[in-house]
XYZ file of C-alpha atoms in Angstrom:
369
model
C 98.195 130.389 93.731
C 98.177 128.303 91.275
C 99.645 124.916 93.547
C 97.566 126.184 96.618
C 94.265 125.991 94.449
C 94.924 122.979 93.146
C 96.088 121.368 96.283
C 92.429 122.170 97.437
C 90.661 120.851 94.187
C 92.205 117.898 94.866
C 91.309 117.332 98.967
C 88.235 118.419 96.739
C 88.253 115.254 94.336
C 89.315 113.246 97.388
C 86.943 114.210 99.774
C 83.655 113.636 97.677
C 85.802 110.657 95.721
C 86.035 108.583 99.540
C 82.812 109.296 100.395
C 80.725 107.934 96.994
C 83.186 104.530 97.530
C 82.688 104.413 101.189
C 79.118 105.267 101.285
C 78.600 102.233 99.022
C 81.232 99.805 100.123
C 79.697 100.310 103.389
C 75.092 99.580 102.151
C 76.741 96.748 99.918
C 78.370 95.225 102.942
C 75.384 95.982 105.021
C 72.926 93.654 102.804
C 75.754 90.937 101.967
C 75.711 90.826 105.478
C 72.579 90.990 106.441
C 72.100 88.267 103.432
C 75.276 85.531 105.279
C 73.334 85.714 108.560
C 69.986 85.406 107.842
C 70.884 82.173 105.839
C 73.309 81.168 109.469
C 70.324 81.358 110.785
C 68.102 79.305 109.062
C 70.364 76.845 109.290
C 70.630 76.950 113.210
C 68.101 78.734 114.863
C 66.447 74.445 114.856
C 68.598 74.021 117.321
C 68.383 77.194 118.945
C 65.178 76.093 119.634
C 65.382 73.368 120.389
C 67.494 73.985 122.770
C 65.933 75.795 124.600
C 67.496 79.438 124.019
C 64.822 81.393 122.926
C 64.787 84.334 120.963
C 67.599 85.700 122.756
C 69.955 82.357 121.670
C 69.227 83.805 118.772
C 69.781 87.656 119.458
C 73.262 85.720 121.244
C 74.109 83.616 118.390
C 73.068 87.312 115.573
C 75.210 89.160 117.251
C 78.668 86.776 117.798
C 78.644 85.669 114.725
C 78.225 89.181 113.191
C 82.503 89.707 112.772
C 83.116 86.360 111.220
C 80.448 87.509 108.582
C 81.483 91.105 108.357
C 85.787 89.535 107.876
C 84.133 87.260 104.616
C 81.846 90.117 103.267
C 84.167 93.084 103.198
C 86.530 92.225 100.265
C 83.402 91.396 97.483
C 81.225 94.179 99.197
C 84.636 96.461 97.957
C 84.383 95.102 94.674
C 80.918 95.287 93.887
C 80.881 99.082 95.913
C 83.949 99.776 93.278
C 81.754 99.071 90.997
C 78.699 100.793 91.924
C 80.307 104.754 92.226
C 83.010 103.878 89.052
C 80.083 103.595 86.825
C 77.492 106.285 88.724
C 80.050 108.472 87.795
C 80.970 107.631 83.655
C 76.342 107.466 83.250
C 76.827 111.007 85.064
C 79.710 111.708 82.378
C 81.278 112.900 85.709
C 83.819 110.785 84.454
C 83.916 112.542 81.440
C 84.582 115.724 83.353
C 87.329 114.634 85.462
C 89.046 113.502 82.363
C 88.760 116.970 80.308
C 90.011 118.184 83.930
C 93.414 117.005 83.318
C 92.444 113.820 85.497
C 93.891 110.373 84.031
C 93.258 107.159 84.667
C 96.029 106.449 87.702
C 95.349 109.599 88.982
C 92.270 108.778 89.971
C 93.280 105.494 91.334
C 95.460 107.150 93.127
C 92.283 109.198 94.882
C 90.190 106.131 95.839
C 93.590 104.486 97.028
C 93.202 105.762 100.633
C 89.670 104.396 101.712
C 90.359 101.008 99.495
C 93.576 100.736 102.093
C 91.125 101.836 105.221
C 88.380 99.343 104.222
C 91.325 97.257 104.573
C 92.720 98.123 107.357
C 89.517 97.982 109.001
C 89.067 94.282 108.251
C 92.305 93.178 108.834
C 91.741 94.609 111.936
C 88.109 93.243 112.959
C 89.842 89.757 111.385
C 92.914 90.169 114.143
C 91.067 92.015 117.750
C 86.931 90.985 117.453
C 86.268 88.222 115.591
C 89.089 85.327 117.413
C 87.219 87.362 121.099
C 84.095 86.430 119.688
C 83.734 83.556 117.285
C 85.230 81.814 121.149
C 82.587 82.704 122.798
C 80.214 81.377 119.975
C 82.198 78.200 119.905
C 82.582 78.545 123.692
C 78.851 79.109 124.524
C 77.261 76.396 121.937
C 79.618 73.333 122.930
C 77.880 74.884 127.240
C 74.817 74.712 125.944
C 75.083 70.795 123.906
C 73.448 68.184 125.844
C 75.066 66.297 123.320
C 78.956 67.224 123.478
C 80.293 64.342 125.069
C 78.472 61.421 123.004
C 79.586 63.294 119.659
C 83.120 61.519 119.708
C 86.081 63.864 117.557
C 89.276 64.034 116.836
C 91.301 66.875 118.678
C 95.529 67.029 118.627
C 97.458 69.614 120.547
C 100.510 70.050 121.596
C 101.804 71.527 124.218
C 105.638 72.060 125.004
C 106.230 68.384 123.937
C 103.505 67.072 124.880
C 100.745 65.885 121.984
C 97.199 65.701 123.485
C 94.549 64.014 121.366
C 91.073 64.922 122.978
C 87.710 62.294 121.887
C 85.460 63.874 123.576
C 84.285 67.463 124.575
C 82.149 69.336 126.842
C 80.979 72.340 129.393
C 82.499 74.832 127.525
C 85.974 73.338 127.206
C 85.883 72.056 131.336
C 85.313 68.272 130.546
C 86.902 65.898 128.260
C 86.612 61.943 128.250
C 88.928 59.531 125.976
C 91.720 62.071 126.369
C 95.558 60.276 125.836
C 98.179 61.835 126.224
C 101.548 60.762 124.193
C 105.171 62.585 126.851
C 108.394 63.730 124.164
C 111.493 64.583 125.758
C 113.636 67.185 123.794
C 114.370 65.485 120.492
C 110.648 65.170 120.747
C 110.855 61.561 120.838
C 108.132 59.007 122.821
C 108.642 58.442 126.725
C 105.171 57.698 127.987
C 101.814 57.455 126.874
C 98.813 58.098 129.574
C 95.524 57.093 128.584
C 92.232 59.484 131.143
C 88.699 58.662 131.070
C 88.226 61.688 132.125
C 89.021 65.279 132.552
C 88.139 68.049 134.487
C 89.272 72.056 135.061
C 89.242 72.359 138.709
C 89.453 75.700 140.152
C 92.797 77.250 137.738
C 93.833 73.593 137.199
C 93.980 70.512 135.255
C 92.831 67.309 136.750
C 92.144 64.024 135.054
C 92.188 59.964 135.558
C 94.455 57.838 134.623
C 93.501 54.380 133.157
C 96.705 53.410 131.562
C 100.606 54.549 131.728
C 102.723 53.056 129.205
C 106.124 53.698 130.074
C 108.650 53.789 126.267
C 111.984 52.123 127.639
C 113.011 51.886 124.414
C 112.222 51.363 120.701
C 111.383 47.473 121.501
C 110.195 47.494 124.950
C 107.281 48.707 126.783
C 106.100 48.507 130.064
C 102.290 48.946 131.696
C 102.789 50.810 134.840
C 100.470 49.997 137.536
C 97.602 52.868 138.652
C 95.470 53.803 141.479
C 91.676 53.117 140.620
C 89.416 55.445 139.464
C 91.834 58.337 141.398
C 92.803 61.578 140.054
C 95.313 63.539 139.599
C 97.454 66.881 139.211
C 97.693 66.930 135.148
C 101.154 69.624 134.570
C 99.462 70.414 131.425
C 100.289 74.677 130.552
C 97.912 77.191 132.526
C 98.090 78.754 129.314
C 95.348 75.967 128.367
C 92.378 77.485 129.299
C 88.903 75.734 128.724
C 88.267 79.297 126.043
C 92.015 78.221 125.103
C 91.113 75.060 124.404
C 87.917 75.401 122.333
C 89.796 78.535 119.824
C 92.637 75.175 119.506
C 90.050 72.686 118.061
C 86.298 74.602 117.494
C 86.921 78.044 116.427
C 90.319 78.235 114.279
C 90.198 82.342 114.476
C 93.331 83.849 116.174
C 94.916 86.763 116.753
C 98.513 87.762 114.542
C 99.940 87.658 118.162
C 98.576 84.215 119.307
C 99.964 82.664 115.992
C 103.220 83.856 116.559
C 103.231 83.195 120.114
C 102.330 79.279 118.805
C 104.815 79.256 116.030
C 107.723 79.892 118.476
C 106.285 76.895 120.858
C 105.491 79.545 123.474
C 101.494 78.648 123.414
C 100.210 75.408 122.791
C 99.098 74.947 118.998
C 96.855 72.538 117.310
C 98.273 73.384 113.004
C 101.069 73.284 111.708
C 104.071 76.146 111.286
C 102.678 76.553 107.450
C 99.138 77.149 108.702
C 100.618 80.245 110.342
C 102.327 81.803 108.551
C 100.199 81.360 105.651
C 97.082 83.399 107.920
C 99.288 84.910 109.032
C 100.701 87.516 105.242
C 96.831 86.971 104.666
C 95.710 88.943 106.730
C 98.725 91.350 107.065
C 98.217 91.964 102.527
C 94.401 92.562 103.212
C 94.952 96.211 102.065
C 96.732 95.197 99.204
C 93.700 92.581 98.473
C 91.045 95.413 98.588
C 93.106 97.047 95.885
C 93.447 94.170 93.424
C 89.787 95.037 94.181
C 89.491 97.749 92.990
C 91.832 97.573 90.044
C 89.583 94.904 89.052
C 86.544 97.822 88.569
C 88.885 100.330 87.472
C 87.716 99.196 83.404
C 84.444 100.505 84.266
C 85.348 103.727 83.674
C 85.605 102.914 79.898
C 82.173 102.272 79.405
C 80.565 104.773 76.667
C 78.658 107.332 78.952
C 76.135 106.438 76.306
C 75.706 102.771 76.365
C 74.451 103.141 79.596
C 73.686 99.860 81.869
C 73.460 98.129 78.741
C 77.648 97.391 78.708
C 78.417 93.554 79.785
C 81.873 95.302 81.096
C 80.405 95.582 84.553
C 79.850 92.388 84.297
C 83.210 91.024 83.545
C 84.557 92.802 85.968
C 82.482 91.655 88.816
C 83.313 87.731 87.619
C 87.411 88.844 87.619
C 86.776 89.468 91.189
C 84.990 86.524 91.817
C 88.181 84.392 90.022
C 90.113 86.142 92.196
C 88.309 85.454 95.256
C 88.264 81.701 94.312
C 90.905 81.155 92.893
C 93.000 83.206 96.001
C 91.351 80.857 98.201
C 92.854 77.800 96.855
C 96.075 79.183 96.948
C 95.365 79.887 100.443
C 94.030 76.231 101.646
C 97.421 75.129 99.931
C 99.785 77.385 102.039
C 97.370 76.416 105.569
C 98.096 72.793 104.402
C 102.263 73.269 103.860
C 101.234 71.846 99.919
C 102.568 75.184 98.634
C 105.007 77.763 100.235
C 103.118 80.769 102.203
C 104.791 83.544 100.462
C 103.225 81.816 96.845
C 100.276 80.983 98.285
C 99.849 84.678 99.096
C 101.305 86.878 96.917
C 101.229 84.946 93.514
C 98.150 85.339 92.724
C 98.100 88.997 93.864
C 100.717 89.779 91.836
C 98.989 87.561 88.346
C 95.895 89.604 88.966
C 98.149 93.043 88.859
C 99.666 92.987 86.426
C 95.775 91.429 84.176
C 94.492 94.354 85.166
C 97.142 96.316 84.299
C 97.667 94.960 80.894
C 94.320 94.951 80.074
C 94.002 99.116 80.829
C 97.421 99.013 79.116
C 95.288 97.877 75.802
C 92.319 100.116 76.813
C 94.420 103.036 76.624
C 95.625 102.518 73.075
C 92.414 102.394 71.836
């Protein structure tokens, strides 16, 4: 009977704490996302109106940009929401009552952990399944509606099988390209031929281009210029997976699902990034629940605020500062991992490990007082 009563009380407390945490995290997320959306619209609304897209264009941009903003706002929202929850429980003496009933700080963390992990999984699903699709659609729409897309010079690189493709001008939502150079390589990655195309178009599921120069590499000291029919369009043997939408994703949006990045890393799909970039991004997305757990731990010291201090304590400010420092530090390591300067495992796990050990040390010091 005592065990059954204990389990029932634990379930009630788990539900209560989870509701309090989730309500504050989602409220904070809505506020942060709204502010970020307003700032993004203030930056782009003039260009949207200049393209004569009207209010529908503004709403279309806002809706498609929402998943990316949600994924960016969730970590800081989890930190702020947890701080608000724990501070409210502390100042209302609910933490003191829980401690008197025998609930320790590790027990409190265990009760808050399921909701935190669920938020991490939710954010991971949004980042992996929704954001790549909306960002690709947004980038393709933005490129299509631009009247000057073909006049903006770029330097996009795509690796398709053994070929390297350099794109200078991209328009029509990825269906039109100008000044394209294809570097054909053999199985040993040795250069065999260089084809320069004046324009490339996507028609009925295939790519067609107009060659201007074709250089054949005979050996390291000899290069021959091959004859090309003037103004004649030829069909290119590019992979069927290299669609206009996928080209936009590779060159503009850069947001992809884990399955897509794994296929690119194995060479099944064309890619525009290095293997270290893919490994770092995959590990970072998988470790989102652990990242959110670190945010939870960084907010836990708030429960040690004396009830009489109330909102006058500086401890929540220090916890918030520690959380922001973790986000900046983790972002810096992740950028180094993406560039291949730092090993991907180190880029993802070092920051998490340092801050977890730091929070545990702080909590042990506070408990000893």
